GROMACS .gro file of C-alpha atoms in nm:
model
  140
    1MET     CA    1   5.961  -2.334   6.008
    2LYS     CA    2   5.645  -2.260   6.178
    3GLU     CA    3   5.437  -1.941   6.149
    4SER     CA    4   5.247  -1.895   6.528
    5GLU     CA    5   4.955  -1.721   6.602
    6LYS     CA    6   4.710  -1.754   6.970
    7TYR     CA    7   4.438  -1.956   6.799
    8TYR     CA    8   4.607  -2.139   6.507
    9GLU     CA    9   4.939  -2.260   6.383
   10ILE     CA   10   5.065  -2.317   6.011
   11ILE     CA   11   5.303  -2.621   6.008
   12LYS     CA   12   5.536  -2.704   5.727
   13VAL     CA   13   5.492  -3.060   5.626
   14ALA     CA   14   5.840  -3.261   5.528
   15LYS     CA   15   5.834  -3.334   5.135
   16PHE     CA   16   6.037  -3.526   4.954
   17SER     CA   17   6.061  -3.523   4.578
   18ASP     CA   18   6.229  -3.744   4.322
   19GLU     CA   19   6.157  -3.886   3.951
   20ARG     CA   20   5.887  -4.129   4.142
   21GLY     CA   21   5.675  -3.785   4.260
   22ASN     CA   22   5.630  -3.650   4.641
   23LEU     CA   23   5.613  -3.808   4.963
   24TYR     CA   24   5.503  -3.604   5.257
   25CYS     CA   25   5.544  -3.709   5.601
   26LEU     CA   26   5.453  -3.583   5.956
   27GLU     CA   27   5.635  -3.748   6.238
   28LYS     CA   28   5.615  -3.750   6.620
   29GLY     CA   29   5.842  -3.477   6.759
   30GLU     CA   30   5.899  -3.344   6.428
   31GLY     CA   31   5.685  -3.011   6.422
   32MET     CA   32   5.359  -3.212   6.520
   33PRO     CA   33   5.169  -3.018   6.828
   34PHE     CA   34   5.037  -3.383   6.935
   35ASP     CA   35   5.045  -3.767   6.901
   36PHE     CA   36   4.758  -3.828   6.686
   37LYS     CA   37   4.493  -4.077   6.813
   38ARG     CA   38   4.278  -4.052   6.523
   39CYS     CA   39   4.241  -3.983   6.131
   40PHE     CA   40   3.954  -3.892   5.923
   41TRP     CA   41   3.948  -3.764   5.559
   42ILE     CA   42   3.656  -3.579   5.402
   43SER     CA   43   3.573  -3.589   5.011
   44ASN     CA   44   3.294  -3.523   4.768
   45VAL     CA   45   3.187  -3.238   4.957
   46PRO     CA   46   2.901  -3.068   4.754
   47SER     CA   47   2.951  -2.694   4.605
   48GLY     CA   48   2.836  -2.471   4.872
   49GLN     CA   49   2.837  -2.706   5.157
   50LYS     CA   50   3.033  -2.616   5.497
   51ARG     CA   51   3.224  -2.896   5.714
   52GLY     CA   52   3.358  -2.849   6.068
   53SER     CA   53   3.136  -2.547   6.210
   54HIS     CA   54   3.216  -2.656   6.557
   55ALA     CA   55   3.530  -2.622   6.831
   56HIS     CA   56   3.646  -2.893   7.044
   57ARG     CA   57   3.659  -2.863   7.453
   58THR     CA   58   4.005  -3.055   7.458
   59CYS     CA   59   4.074  -3.214   7.123
   60GLY     CA   60   4.349  -3.026   6.873
   61GLU     CA   61   4.326  -3.126   6.512
   62LEU     CA   62   4.576  -3.093   6.221
   63ILE     CA   63   4.418  -3.042   5.877
   64ILE     CA   64   4.560  -3.109   5.547
   65ALA     CA   65   4.434  -3.052   5.179
   66ALA     CA   66   4.584  -3.362   5.060
   67ALA     CA   67   4.427  -3.293   4.724
   68GLY     CA   68   4.269  -3.021   4.557
   69SER     CA   69   4.165  -2.692   4.770
   70PHE     CA   70   3.913  -2.552   5.029
   71LYS     CA   71   3.914  -2.254   5.281
   72VAL     CA   72   3.899  -2.256   5.674
   73ASP     CA   73   3.793  -1.965   5.878
   74VAL     CA   74   3.946  -1.992   6.205
   75THR     CA   75   3.830  -1.781   6.522
   76ASP     CA   76   3.906  -1.790   6.883
   77GLY     CA   77   3.576  -1.553   6.963
   78THR     CA   78   3.758  -1.224   6.910
   79ASN     CA   79   4.021  -1.282   6.637
   80SER     CA   80   3.938  -1.436   6.291
   81VAL     CA   81   4.123  -1.542   5.968
   82THR     CA   82   4.049  -1.747   5.652
   83ILE     CA   83   4.328  -1.988   5.579
   84ASP     CA   84   4.344  -2.126   5.206
   85LEU     CA   85   4.450  -2.466   5.221
   86SER     CA   86   4.561  -2.586   4.879
   87ALA     CA   87   4.919  -2.780   4.922
   88PRO     CA   88   4.976  -3.088   5.084
   89ASP     CA   89   5.295  -2.942   5.220
   90THR     CA   90   5.118  -2.745   5.448
   91ALA     CA   91   4.885  -2.857   5.794
   92LEU     CA   92   4.664  -2.599   6.001
   93TYR     CA   93   4.682  -2.691   6.345
   94ILE     CA   94   4.372  -2.604   6.521
   95PRO     CA   95   4.364  -2.615   6.915
   96PRO     CA   96   4.093  -2.675   7.138
   97TYR     CA   97   3.853  -2.392   7.203
   98THR     CA   98   3.902  -2.247   6.824
   99TRP     CA   99   3.612  -2.237   6.615
  100CYS     CA  100   3.668  -2.353   6.251
  101GLU     CA  101   3.445  -2.414   5.940
  102LEU     CA  102   3.583  -2.569   5.619
  103TYR     CA  103   3.408  -2.443   5.276
  104ASP     CA  104   3.458  -2.367   4.902
  105PHE     CA  105   3.600  -2.720   4.847
  106ASP     CA  106   3.693  -2.765   4.476
  107ASP     CA  107   3.585  -3.088   4.313
  108LYS     CA  108   3.914  -3.287   4.384
  109ALA     CA  109   3.930  -3.154   4.747
  110LEU     CA  110   4.061  -3.460   5.007
  111CYS     CA  111   4.100  -3.312   5.367
  112LEU     CA  112   4.309  -3.498   5.578
  113CYS     CA  113   4.254  -3.478   5.947
  114LEU     CA  114   4.454  -3.589   6.233
  115ALA     CA  115   4.281  -3.560   6.589
  116SER     CA  116   4.474  -3.568   6.908
  117GLN     CA  117   4.190  -3.760   7.060
  118ASN     CA  118   3.933  -4.040   6.968
  119TYR     CA  119   3.591  -3.921   6.888
  120ILE     CA  120   3.408  -3.801   7.196
  121SER     CA  121   3.074  -3.626   7.118
  122GLU     CA  122   3.048  -3.445   7.411
  123GLY     CA  123   3.362  -3.288   7.339
  124TYR     CA  124   3.212  -3.071   7.060
  125ILE     CA  125   3.079  -2.722   7.069
  126ASN     CA  126   2.821  -2.714   6.774
  127SER     CA  127   2.667  -2.385   6.852
  128PHE     CA  128   2.874  -2.042   6.791
  129GLU     CA  129   2.661  -1.873   7.011
  130ASP     CA  130   2.764  -2.109   7.279
  131PHE     CA  131   3.100  -2.110   7.191
  132LEU     CA  132   3.109  -1.714   7.241
  133LYS     CA  133   2.941  -1.769   7.562
  134ILE     CA  134   3.204  -2.040   7.686
  135LYS     CA  135   3.518  -1.797   7.587
  136LYS     CA  136   3.340  -1.521   7.771
  137GLY     CA  137   3.312  -1.741   8.079
  138GLU     CA  138   2.908  -1.701   8.073
  139LEU     CA  139   2.885  -2.100   7.998
  140LYS     CA  140   3.073  -2.391   8.080
   0.00000   0.00000   0.00000
């Protein structure tokens, strides 16, 4: 059920449908790459704005388009891919030391994020140039 790459992973989210609608579920040990410590969501992103634009040193994140759609550019500093997230049954896993930018949010977009760690400001790499230097071993 998983499509794996070195620097990202697409995870299918369990979907249960009946006459009442759809229920989506992620459970510990059932395709989850980590036990999450933090949950947050992003909505009402103005046209042309980006979110993310960083990498984490130790935190992994699972990104889901709970509603609407948006794009995610992902890179390990050498390889890059653009992922279109537009279905709540698809999650994008971003491991540590992977740069990501979220953009092209439609007006209904609700981005749900599950993080493997609580928020730690020192855990972020906010400069793409620093990210590339860290990946090359030129900076810690």
